mmCIF file of C-alpha atoms in Angstrom:
data_model
loop_
_atom_site.group_PDB
_atom_site.id
_atom_site.type_symbol
_atom_site.label_atom_id
_atom_site.label_comp_id
_atom_site.label_asym_id
_atom_site.label_seq_id
_atom_site.Cartn_x
_atom_site.Cartn_y
_atom_site.Cartn_z
ATOM 1 C CA MET A 1 -0.083 0.122 -0.014
ATOM 2 C CA ASP A 2 1.687 3.437 -1.240
ATOM 3 C CA PRO A 3 1.568 5.464 2.125
ATOM 4 C CA ILE A 4 1.722 8.239 0.165
ATOM 5 C CA ARG A 5 -1.095 8.845 -1.465
ATOM 6 C CA ALA A 6 -4.887 11.294 -0.736
ATOM 7 C CA SER A 7 -3.666 11.934 2.965
ATOM 8 C CA SER A 8 -3.213 15.080 3.862
ATOM 9 C CA LYS A 9 -0.386 15.439 6.861
ATOM 10 C CA TYR A 10 2.161 13.554 3.676
ATOM 11 C CA GLU A 11 1.851 16.355 1.543
ATOM 12 C CA TYR A 12 5.062 17.734 2.229
ATOM 13 C CA TYR A 13 6.582 14.690 0.273
ATOM 14 C CA LYS A 14 3.373 14.788 -2.613
ATOM 15 C CA LEU A 15 6.372 16.874 -4.397
ATOM 16 C CA CYS A 16 9.533 13.834 -3.699
ATOM 17 C CA ARG A 17 6.618 11.279 -4.618
ATOM 18 C CA LYS A 18 5.387 12.960 -8.044
ATOM 19 C CA LEU A 19 8.908 13.280 -8.866
ATOM 20 C CA LEU A 20 10.147 9.381 -8.196
ATOM 21 C CA LEU A 21 6.646 8.419 -10.152
ATOM 22 C CA LEU A 22 7.774 10.646 -13.165
ATOM 23 C CA THR A 23 11.087 8.908 -13.417
ATOM 24 C CA GLY A 24 9.690 5.512 -12.590
ATOM 25 C CA LEU A 25 11.637 5.106 -9.079
ATOM 26 C CA TRP A 26 8.450 5.129 -7.177
ATOM 27 C CA PRO A 27 8.535 0.926 -5.269
ATOM 28 C CA TYR A 28 5.283 0.567 -4.587
ATOM 29 C CA GLU A 29 4.159 1.839 -8.495
ATOM 30 C CA THR A 30 3.401 -0.967 -10.865
ATOM 31 C CA LEU A 31 6.508 -3.172 -12.415
ATOM 32 C CA ARG A 32 5.239 -1.993 -16.691
ATOM 33 C CA ARG A 33 4.954 1.494 -15.926
ATOM 34 C CA SER A 34 8.026 2.137 -13.896
ATOM 35 C CA LEU A 35 10.031 0.709 -16.535
ATOM 36 C CA LEU A 36 8.554 2.524 -18.703
ATOM 37 C CA HIS A 37 8.889 6.134 -17.200
ATOM 38 C CA LEU A 38 13.021 4.797 -16.011
ATOM 39 C CA GLY A 39 13.864 2.767 -19.768
ATOM 40 C CA PHE A 40 12.765 6.055 -21.075
ATOM 41 C CA ILE A 41 15.261 7.943 -18.896
ATOM 42 C CA ILE A 42 17.468 5.643 -19.247
ATOM 43 C CA LEU A 43 17.269 5.270 -23.050
ATOM 44 C CA TYR A 44 18.282 9.072 -23.279
ATOM 45 C CA ASP A 45 21.667 8.637 -20.653
ATOM 46 C CA ILE A 46 22.890 6.485 -22.333
ATOM 47 C CA SER A 47 22.424 8.570 -26.460
ATOM 48 C CA PHE A 48 24.054 10.831 -24.276
ATOM 49 C CA PHE A 49 26.806 9.088 -23.015
ATOM 50 C CA ILE A 50 27.886 7.269 -27.086
ATOM 51 C CA VAL A 51 28.167 11.006 -28.793
ATOM 52 C CA GLN A 52 29.788 12.171 -26.057
ATOM 53 C CA THR A 53 32.014 9.140 -25.689
ATOM 54 C CA ALA A 54 32.246 9.406 -30.017
ATOM 55 C CA HIS A 55 34.114 12.952 -29.494
ATOM 56 C CA TYR A 56 36.491 11.313 -28.269
ATOM 57 C CA PHE A 57 37.915 10.331 -31.238
ATOM 58 C CA ILE A 58 37.807 13.562 -32.555
ATOM 59 C CA CYS A 59 39.672 14.835 -30.076
ATOM 60 C CA GLU A 60 43.284 16.203 -31.126
ATOM 61 C CA THR A 61 44.354 17.821 -28.061
ATOM 62 C CA ILE A 62 44.408 16.715 -24.485
ATOM 63 C CA GLN A 63 42.471 19.962 -23.470
ATOM 64 C CA CYS A 64 39.271 18.670 -25.809
ATOM 65 C CA ILE A 65 39.628 15.158 -24.090
ATOM 66 C CA PHE A 66 39.272 17.330 -20.758
ATOM 67 C CA LYS A 67 36.083 19.124 -21.763
ATOM 68 C CA THR A 68 34.276 16.822 -22.493
ATOM 69 C CA LEU A 69 34.694 14.183 -19.535
ATOM 70 C CA PRO A 70 32.767 16.364 -16.739
ATOM 71 C CA MET A 71 30.064 16.361 -18.737
ATOM 72 C CA ASN A 72 30.113 12.517 -19.408
ATOM 73 C CA MET A 73 30.948 11.999 -15.560
ATOM 74 C CA MET A 74 27.276 14.072 -15.598
ATOM 75 C CA ALA A 75 25.790 10.850 -17.541
ATOM 76 C CA VAL A 76 27.543 7.806 -15.421
ATOM 77 C CA ILE A 77 26.386 9.567 -12.149
ATOM 78 C CA LEU A 78 23.067 10.116 -13.578
ATOM 79 C CA LEU A 79 22.823 5.599 -13.907
ATOM 80 C CA VAL A 80 23.995 5.902 -10.722
ATOM 81 C CA LYS A 81 21.591 7.632 -9.075
ATOM 82 C CA LEU A 82 18.854 5.863 -11.076
ATOM 83 C CA PHE A 83 20.316 2.135 -10.140
ATOM 84 C CA THR A 84 20.372 3.249 -6.480
ATOM 85 C CA TYR A 85 16.741 3.434 -6.011
ATOM 86 C CA TYR A 86 15.972 1.264 -8.256
ATOM 87 C CA PHE A 87 18.373 -2.399 -6.795
ATOM 88 C CA ASN A 88 16.982 -0.879 -3.652
ATOM 89 C CA ARG A 89 13.353 -0.856 -3.891
ATOM 90 C CA GLN A 90 12.749 -3.368 -1.192
ATOM 91 C CA LYS A 91 14.700 -0.398 0.686
ATOM 92 C CA ILE A 92 13.821 2.487 -0.687
ATOM 93 C CA LYS A 93 9.545 1.281 0.834
ATOM 94 C CA GLY A 94 11.468 0.450 3.678
ATOM 95 C CA LEU A 95 11.888 3.843 4.497
ATOM 96 C CA LEU A 96 8.697 5.026 3.710
ATOM 97 C CA GLU A 97 7.181 2.813 5.592
ATOM 98 C CA HIS A 98 9.348 3.713 8.604
ATOM 99 C CA LEU A 99 8.299 7.953 7.488
ATOM 100 C CA HIS A 100 4.172 6.182 7.595
ATOM 101 C CA SER A 101 4.918 4.735 11.591
ATOM 102 C CA ASP A 102 6.309 7.383 12.945
ATOM 103 C CA TRP A 103 4.170 9.754 11.897
ATOM 104 C CA ASN A 104 1.875 7.459 13.833
ATOM 105 C CA THR A 105 3.069 7.314 16.665
ATOM 106 C CA LEU A 106 3.407 11.113 17.865
ATOM 107 C CA CYS A 107 1.682 12.135 21.166
ATOM 108 C CA TYR A 108 1.042 15.507 21.613
ATOM 109 C CA GLU A 109 0.102 18.193 19.538
ATOM 110 C CA GLU A 110 3.763 19.839 20.041
ATOM 111 C CA GLU A 111 4.975 17.067 18.621
ATOM 112 C CA PHE A 112 2.834 16.768 15.881
ATOM 113 C CA ILE A 113 4.847 20.843 14.704
ATOM 114 C CA ILE A 114 7.749 19.982 15.387
ATOM 115 C CA MET A 115 6.939 17.114 12.559
ATOM 116 C CA LYS A 116 5.651 19.657 10.138
ATOM 117 C CA LYS A 117 7.474 21.632 10.548
ATOM 118 C CA TYR A 118 10.713 19.918 9.067
ATOM 119 C CA ALA A 119 8.671 18.025 6.804
ATOM 120 C CA GLU A 120 8.176 21.225 6.107
ATOM 121 C CA THR A 121 11.695 23.054 5.773
ATOM 122 C CA GLY A 122 12.082 18.813 3.647
ATOM 123 C CA ARG A 123 9.897 19.839 1.213
ATOM 124 C CA PHE A 124 11.309 23.724 1.134
ATOM 125 C CA TYR A 125 14.555 22.219 0.046
ATOM 126 C CA ALA A 126 13.620 19.931 -2.564
ATOM 127 C CA LEU A 127 11.792 22.649 -4.302
ATOM 128 C CA TYR A 128 14.352 25.070 -3.858
ATOM 129 C CA TYR A 129 16.717 22.437 -5.421
ATOM 130 C CA ALA A 130 14.960 21.317 -8.181
ATOM 131 C CA ILE A 131 14.554 24.985 -9.288
ATOM 132 C CA SER A 132 18.163 25.754 -9.473
ATOM 133 C CA ILE A 133 19.319 22.820 -11.173
ATOM 134 C CA TYR A 134 15.848 23.671 -13.327
ATOM 135 C CA LEU A 135 17.457 26.787 -13.579
ATOM 136 C CA ALA A 136 21.006 26.202 -13.847
ATOM 137 C CA THR A 137 20.179 23.457 -16.553
ATOM 138 C CA VAL A 138 18.753 26.622 -18.835
ATOM 139 C CA LEU A 139 21.699 29.209 -18.479
ATOM 140 C CA PHE A 140 23.966 26.350 -19.349
ATOM 141 C CA ALA A 141 22.052 25.234 -22.824
ATOM 142 C CA PHE A 142 20.245 28.004 -23.611
ATOM 143 C CA SER A 143 23.914 29.440 -23.652
ATOM 144 C CA SER A 144 24.994 27.881 -26.084
ATOM 145 C CA ILE A 145 22.840 28.939 -28.872
ATOM 146 C CA THR A 146 23.659 32.548 -27.844
ATOM 147 C CA PRO A 147 26.622 32.573 -30.685
ATOM 148 C CA ARG A 148 23.170 32.672 -32.660
ATOM 149 C CA ILE A 149 20.609 34.740 -31.411
ATOM 150 C CA MET A 150 23.630 37.352 -32.397
ATOM 151 C CA ASP A 151 24.240 36.400 -35.444
ATOM 152 C CA VAL A 152 20.459 37.369 -37.170
ATOM 153 C CA VAL A 153 20.224 40.114 -33.924
ATOM 154 C CA SER A 154 23.492 41.525 -35.674
ATOM 155 C CA PRO A 155 24.998 39.991 -38.855
ATOM 156 C CA LEU A 156 28.743 39.999 -39.025
ATOM 157 C CA ASN A 157 30.709 39.593 -42.345
ATOM 158 C CA GLU A 158 30.973 35.871 -41.358
ATOM 159 C CA SER A 159 29.077 33.191 -39.180
ATOM 160 C CA ARG A 160 30.107 32.788 -35.568
ATOM 161 C CA LEU A 161 31.523 30.293 -33.689
ATOM 162 C CA ILE A 162 29.167 27.096 -33.095
ATOM 163 C CA ILE A 163 28.916 25.959 -29.203
ATOM 164 C CA MET A 164 27.343 23.633 -28.679
ATOM 165 C CA PRO A 165 25.560 22.356 -25.107
ATOM 166 C CA CYS A 166 27.970 19.909 -24.213
ATOM 167 C CA PRO A 167 30.604 18.550 -26.306
ATOM 168 C CA ALA A 168 29.610 15.887 -28.628
ATOM 169 C CA TYR A 169 30.344 13.882 -31.999
ATOM 170 C CA TYR A 170 26.546 13.345 -34.305
ATOM 171 C CA PHE A 171 28.220 11.450 -36.838
ATOM 172 C CA VAL A 172 26.507 14.623 -38.353
ATOM 173 C CA ASP A 173 26.966 17.910 -40.290
ATOM 174 C CA GLU A 174 26.838 20.276 -37.427
ATOM 175 C CA THR A 175 26.768 23.446 -38.939
ATOM 176 C CA GLU A 176 23.772 22.000 -40.645
ATOM 177 C CA TYR A 177 21.124 19.691 -38.545
ATOM 178 C CA TYR A 178 21.930 22.173 -35.394
ATOM 179 C CA TYR A 179 18.728 23.166 -34.596
ATOM 180 C CA TYR A 180 17.797 19.075 -34.480
ATOM 181 C CA ILE A 181 21.001 18.582 -32.567
ATOM 182 C CA PHE A 182 19.971 21.289 -29.798
ATOM 183 C CA VAL A 183 16.896 20.583 -29.289
ATOM 184 C CA HIS A 184 17.291 16.431 -28.568
ATOM 185 C CA MET A 185 20.372 17.841 -25.945
ATOM 186 C CA ILE A 186 17.832 20.246 -24.376
ATOM 187 C CA ILE A 187 15.108 17.528 -24.199
ATOM 188 C CA GLY A 188 17.615 15.261 -23.307
ATOM 189 C CA ALA A 189 19.120 17.738 -20.382
ATOM 190 C CA PHE A 190 16.018 17.987 -18.731
ATOM 191 C CA VAL A 191 14.925 14.477 -18.512
ATOM 192 C CA CYS A 192 17.635 13.405 -17.492
ATOM 193 C CA ILE A 193 18.245 16.724 -14.656
ATOM 194 C CA THR A 194 14.505 15.074 -13.900
ATOM 195 C CA GLY A 195 16.664 11.535 -13.080
ATOM 196 C CA ILE A 196 18.749 13.112 -10.499
ATOM 197 C CA ILE A 197 16.246 16.226 -8.807
ATOM 198 C CA ALA A 198 14.501 13.204 -7.794
ATOM 199 C CA HIS A 199 17.317 11.256 -6.233
ATOM 200 C CA ASP A 200 18.857 13.973 -3.879
ATOM 201 C CA CYS A 201 15.200 15.725 -2.957
ATOM 202 C CA ASN A 202 14.089 11.977 -1.772
ATOM 203 C CA PHE A 203 16.958 11.703 -0.056
ATOM 204 C CA PHE A 204 16.955 14.956 1.627
ATOM 205 C CA ALA A 205 13.308 14.294 2.586
ATOM 206 C CA PHE A 206 14.453 11.416 5.064
ATOM 207 C CA VAL A 207 17.404 13.586 6.850
ATOM 208 C CA GLU A 208 15.169 16.391 7.349
ATOM 209 C CA HIS A 209 12.732 13.402 8.700
ATOM 210 C CA VAL A 210 15.483 12.039 10.927
ATOM 211 C CA CYS A 211 16.124 15.091 12.018
ATOM 212 C CA GLY A 212 12.499 16.019 13.339
ATOM 213 C CA LEU A 213 12.344 12.386 14.525
ATOM 214 C CA PHE A 214 15.959 13.132 16.796
ATOM 215 C CA ALA A 215 14.307 16.371 17.277
ATOM 216 C CA ILE A 216 11.303 15.325 19.338
ATOM 217 C CA VAL A 217 13.160 11.920 20.911
ATOM 218 C CA GLY A 218 14.903 15.602 22.459
ATOM 219 C CA PHE A 219 11.609 16.662 23.437
ATOM 220 C CA ARG A 220 10.290 14.013 25.521
ATOM 221 C CA LEU A 221 13.568 13.030 27.311
ATOM 222 C CA GLU A 222 12.571 17.347 28.019
ATOM 223 C CA HIS A 223 9.267 16.558 29.876
ATOM 224 C CA LEU A 224 9.198 13.169 30.937
ATOM 225 C CA LEU A 225 7.797 14.143 34.518
ATOM 226 C CA TYR A 226 4.935 16.376 32.857
ATOM 227 C CA ARG A 227 2.088 14.472 31.766
ATOM 228 C CA GLN A 228 0.134 14.752 28.431
ATOM 229 C CA ASN A 229 -1.288 17.897 28.459
ATOM 230 C CA ILE A 230 2.139 20.192 28.102
ATOM 231 C CA THR A 231 0.910 22.398 27.795
ATOM 232 C CA GLU A 232 -0.706 23.397 31.219
ATOM 233 C CA LYS A 233 3.357 22.333 32.266
ATOM 234 C CA SER A 234 1.677 19.743 34.805
ATOM 235 C CA LEU A 235 3.699 17.566 35.885
ATOM 236 C CA ILE A 236 3.616 14.673 37.915
ATOM 237 C CA ASP A 237 3.561 13.337 41.165
ATOM 238 C CA SER A 238 6.927 11.668 42.031
ATOM 239 C CA SER A 239 5.224 8.780 43.641
ATOM 240 C CA ASP A 240 3.400 8.308 40.273
ATOM 241 C CA ASP A 241 4.543 5.700 37.141
ATOM 242 C CA VAL A 242 3.673 7.554 34.519
ATOM 243 C CA TYR A 243 7.346 9.033 34.073
ATOM 244 C CA VAL A 244 8.799 5.402 33.927
ATOM 245 C CA ARG A 245 6.706 5.332 30.994
ATOM 246 C CA ASN A 246 7.216 7.862 29.513
ATOM 247 C CA ILE A 247 11.112 7.043 29.453
ATOM 248 C CA LYS A 248 10.129 4.008 27.928
ATOM 249 C CA PHE A 249 8.738 5.989 25.411
ATOM 250 C CA SER A 250 11.269 8.151 24.835
ATOM 251 C CA ILE A 251 13.606 5.415 24.577
ATOM 252 C CA GLN A 252 12.104 3.187 22.083
ATOM 253 C CA ALA A 253 10.872 6.470 19.970
ATOM 254 C CA HIS A 254 15.138 7.263 20.088
ATOM 255 C CA ARG A 255 15.873 3.811 19.024
ATOM 256 C CA ASN A 256 12.905 3.817 15.679
ATOM 257 C CA ALA A 257 15.351 7.170 15.644
ATOM 258 C CA LEU A 258 18.503 5.631 15.052
ATOM 259 C CA HIS A 259 16.876 2.307 13.126
ATOM 260 C CA PHE A 260 16.093 5.069 10.650
ATOM 261 C CA VAL A 261 19.506 6.130 10.230
ATOM 262 C CA ASP A 262 21.110 3.060 9.935
ATOM 263 C CA LEU A 263 18.700 2.100 7.006
ATOM 264 C CA LEU A 264 19.706 5.287 5.316
ATOM 265 C CA GLU A 265 22.504 4.051 5.213
ATOM 266 C CA ASN A 266 22.940 1.063 4.040
ATOM 267 C CA THR A 267 20.320 2.355 1.788
ATOM 268 C CA PHE A 268 22.947 4.834 -0.192
ATOM 269 C CA TYR A 269 26.692 4.216 1.305
ATOM 270 C CA ILE A 270 27.785 2.152 -2.096
ATOM 271 C CA SER A 271 25.718 4.818 -4.235
ATOM 272 C CA PHE A 272 27.673 7.556 -2.469
ATOM 273 C CA ALA A 273 31.211 6.048 -3.249
ATOM 274 C CA ALA A 274 30.991 6.316 -6.728
ATOM 275 C CA GLN A 275 29.020 9.511 -6.428
ATOM 276 C CA MET A 276 31.555 10.928 -4.666
ATOM 277 C CA LEU A 277 34.743 9.793 -6.414
ATOM 278 C CA ILE A 278 32.812 10.827 -9.569
ATOM 279 C CA VAL A 279 31.859 14.227 -8.664
ATOM 280 C CA THR A 280 35.900 14.957 -7.185
ATOM 281 C CA ILE A 281 37.883 13.925 -10.135
ATOM 282 C CA GLY A 282 34.848 15.955 -12.655
ATOM 283 C CA MET A 283 35.925 19.220 -9.937
ATOM 284 C CA SER A 284 38.646 19.242 -10.967
ATOM 285 C CA ILE A 285 38.218 18.385 -14.081
ATOM 286 C CA SER A 286 35.924 21.140 -14.743
ATOM 287 C CA LEU A 287 38.307 24.250 -12.754
ATOM 288 C CA ILE A 288 40.804 23.162 -15.232
ATOM 289 C CA GLN A 289 38.121 24.210 -18.206
ATOM 290 C CA LEU A 290 38.110 27.239 -15.761
ATOM 291 C CA SER A 291 41.191 28.186 -15.567
ATOM 292 C CA SER A 292 42.082 28.045 -18.963
ATOM 293 C CA GLU A 293 38.694 29.406 -20.055
ATOM 294 C CA LEU A 294 39.968 33.282 -18.011
ATOM 295 C CA GLN A 295 41.597 34.808 -21.116
ATOM 296 C CA GLY A 296 39.375 32.710 -24.415
ATOM 297 C CA ASP A 297 36.013 32.745 -24.861
ATOM 298 C CA ILE A 298 33.346 34.923 -22.229
ATOM 299 C CA ILE A 299 29.830 32.619 -23.330
ATOM 300 C CA GLU A 300 31.932 29.309 -22.219
ATOM 301 C CA LEU A 301 33.996 30.885 -19.404
ATOM 302 C CA ILE A 302 29.682 31.845 -17.628
ATOM 303 C CA ARG A 303 29.164 28.594 -18.949
ATOM 304 C CA TYR A 304 31.744 27.253 -17.173
ATOM 305 C CA PHE A 305 31.447 28.888 -13.871
ATOM 306 C CA PHE A 306 27.745 27.673 -13.211
ATOM 307 C CA PHE A 307 28.371 24.353 -13.772
ATOM 308 C CA ILE A 308 31.246 25.028 -11.104
ATOM 309 C CA VAL A 309 28.895 26.595 -8.876
ATOM 310 C CA ALA A 310 26.041 23.229 -9.328
ATOM 311 C CA GLN A 311 28.780 21.043 -8.741
ATOM 312 C CA LEU A 312 29.513 22.711 -5.491
ATOM 313 C CA GLY A 313 26.083 22.761 -4.411
ATOM 314 C CA HIS A 314 24.834 19.393 -5.039
ATOM 315 C CA LEU A 315 28.254 18.752 -2.678
ATOM 316 C CA PHE A 316 26.917 21.374 -0.094
ATOM 317 C CA ILE A 317 23.448 21.089 0.227
ATOM 318 C CA TYR A 318 24.574 16.739 1.004
ATOM 319 C CA SER A 319 27.339 18.416 3.325
ATOM 320 C CA TYR A 320 24.814 20.826 5.262
ATOM 321 C CA GLU A 321 22.050 17.332 5.468
ATOM 322 C CA GLY A 322 24.508 15.173 7.064
ATOM 323 C CA GLN A 323 26.355 18.041 9.650
ATOM 324 C CA LYS A 324 22.464 18.553 10.803
ATOM 325 C CA LEU A 325 21.545 14.795 10.602
ATOM 326 C CA ILE A 326 24.914 14.927 13.183
ATOM 327 C CA ASN A 327 23.777 17.645 15.257
ATOM 328 C CA HIS A 328 20.940 16.997 15.966
ATOM 329 C CA SER A 329 21.915 12.967 17.193
ATOM 330 C CA LEU A 330 24.077 14.308 19.643
ATOM 331 C CA GLU A 331 21.410 17.074 20.497
ATOM 332 C CA THR A 332 20.022 14.832 22.660
ATOM 333 C CA SER A 333 22.128 14.048 25.123
ATOM 334 C CA GLU A 334 20.992 17.706 25.721
ATOM 335 C CA LYS A 335 17.873 17.598 26.634
ATOM 336 C CA LEU A 336 17.633 15.220 28.225
ATOM 337 C CA TYR A 337 20.407 16.815 30.341
ATOM 338 C CA ASN A 338 17.818 20.064 30.493
ATOM 339 C CA GLY A 339 15.224 18.070 31.905
ATOM 340 C CA LEU A 340 14.644 16.834 36.040
ATOM 341 C CA TRP A 341 15.879 14.199 34.933
ATOM 342 C CA TYR A 342 17.465 13.867 39.156
ATOM 343 C CA THR A 343 14.174 14.346 40.439
ATOM 344 C CA ILE A 344 13.182 10.630 39.734
ATOM 345 C CA PRO A 345 14.627 7.508 41.623
ATOM 346 C CA VAL A 346 17.707 6.771 41.558
ATOM 347 C CA LYS A 347 16.156 3.459 39.579
ATOM 348 C CA SER A 348 14.231 5.615 36.650
ATOM 349 C CA GLN A 349 17.700 7.110 36.267
ATOM 350 C CA ARG A 350 19.166 3.549 34.709
ATOM 351 C CA LEU A 351 16.950 3.280 32.028
ATOM 352 C CA LEU A 352 18.215 6.920 30.560
ATOM 353 C CA LEU A 353 21.341 5.524 30.240
ATOM 354 C CA PHE A 354 20.221 3.539 27.212
ATOM 355 C CA ALA A 355 20.056 6.969 25.220
ATOM 356 C CA MET A 356 23.092 7.984 27.317
ATOM 357 C CA ARG A 357 25.209 5.659 25.470
ATOM 358 C CA LYS A 358 23.703 5.697 21.939
ATOM 359 C CA ASN A 359 24.315 9.458 22.049
ATOM 360 C CA MET A 360 27.551 8.428 23.255
ATOM 361 C CA GLU A 361 28.598 9.382 18.399
ATOM 362 C CA PRO A 362 26.299 11.163 16.326
ATOM 363 C CA SER A 363 24.681 8.914 13.410
ATOM 364 C CA ILE A 364 26.025 10.207 10.236
ATOM 365 C CA VAL A 365 25.244 9.487 6.292
ATOM 366 C CA THR A 366 29.284 8.173 4.840
ATOM 367 C CA ALA A 367 29.868 6.900 1.606
ATOM 368 C CA GLY A 368 31.551 3.605 1.316
ATOM 369 C CA LYS A 369 31.223 4.104 5.029
ATOM 370 C CA ILE A 370 35.348 6.061 4.764
ATOM 371 C CA TYR A 371 33.781 9.832 3.071
ATOM 372 C CA ILE A 372 31.551 11.459 6.387
ATOM 373 C CA PHE A 373 28.813 14.226 4.506
ATOM 374 C CA CYS A 374 29.986 17.120 6.975
ATOM 375 C CA LEU A 375 30.941 20.666 6.208
ATOM 376 C CA GLU A 376 34.276 18.979 7.024
ATOM 377 C CA SER A 377 35.142 16.555 4.588
ATOM 378 C CA PHE A 378 33.457 19.220 1.898
ATOM 379 C CA THR A 379 36.066 21.600 2.919
ATOM 380 C CA SER A 380 38.611 18.331 2.529
ATOM 381 C CA VAL A 381 37.247 17.569 -0.845
ATOM 382 C CA LEU A 382 37.174 21.563 -2.445
ATOM 383 C CA GLN A 383 40.796 21.162 -1.253
ATOM 384 C CA CYS A 384 40.896 17.018 -2.927
ATOM 385 C CA SER A 385 39.515 18.706 -5.594
ATOM 386 C CA LEU A 386 42.027 21.601 -6.216
ATOM 387 C CA SER A 387 44.757 19.278 -5.386
ATOM 388 C CA TYR A 388 44.168 17.210 -8.418
ATOM 389 C CA PHE A 389 43.490 20.289 -10.490
ATOM 390 C CA THR A 390 47.156 21.195 -9.814
ATOM 391 C CA VAL A 391 48.251 17.695 -11.885
ATOM 392 C CA LEU A 392 46.155 17.724 -13.678
ATOM 393 C CA SER A 393 47.067 21.217 -15.232
ATOM 394 C CA SER A 394 50.685 20.956 -15.268
ATOM 395 C CA PHE A 395 50.577 17.632 -16.759
ATOM 396 C CA ASN A 396 47.762 19.540 -19.547
ATOM 397 C CA GLU A 397 51.307 22.650 -19.912
ATOM 398 C CA SER A 398 53.551 19.860 -20.320
#
């Protein structure tokens, strides 16, 4: 059963659901429709990969190869993201069902407010991310048609140099079939980018959800000695055993949050390892292209600038979400210390040790169990990319 369909409290996830449906990655969709949508994207991506690979055979310099590689890597990243969702359909189902059950365990009005806040944040990130990526794609692609527009607005004695949206070889005369090639590339760019956005936006929604779970656990631990009507601050009498039930309830909620993180990590860590390797190399090569165009064509310079900004934005938001997860998991202990735990019997305080022990290490999302997504790692990747850029630049000059 689709847990997001026709439910008002899951309206915050409907954008992510529509993106997965559009790309054939929604795990509750019929296999036939899923393969139809997914196959269309994969065929378009393969067609891009073929014409981009063919461009290597007409390259006469290493600079030409470096110009083709970043876009070629984007085609590979798309396949990695698509196959991650498709071959982990059961795990994605588990995450969605976990999300559904987590909403059903909320008891207090304040907890619904907390969960809605994080769900709204996830929806905002998804919408902002999708708009930004589509806008960057439009600017990058349509900047290539500027010389054609200038030939009409301000014609010269000879036609201006043709700029393709991305380096590729179509085995035909590019001047004669320019607009056909341009249409194929533009449609393909939006089709392929939609697959990338669907993967990323749903990951952001999952991370925001588990951050909301940790926030709710912290809220419950802070209010161990309050009755259900928290807004009236009705304290439980020291002889009342209700706080014991509250402690057990909080510990169970914390275990649910940790289980969600483990499921999230097991679903994506292999995919992220491949993506991080490709992104690091691709960013280094893009920096080489940007440096080579500093004294060259201004249009090419602007195009590569937008491409690098998009790569940095993609990596930064992953690192930011990973850092947010780490912070929320560690803040659970602080919320526990802020509560009135010291007023309950020592026997009951021992129950809180379970939660405290689990908070000794932060919850993380990794790439290959090696790279941890956080802001510190983000700076490390930038330094690594710059190092590769220096090495490749010296190789390119020689």
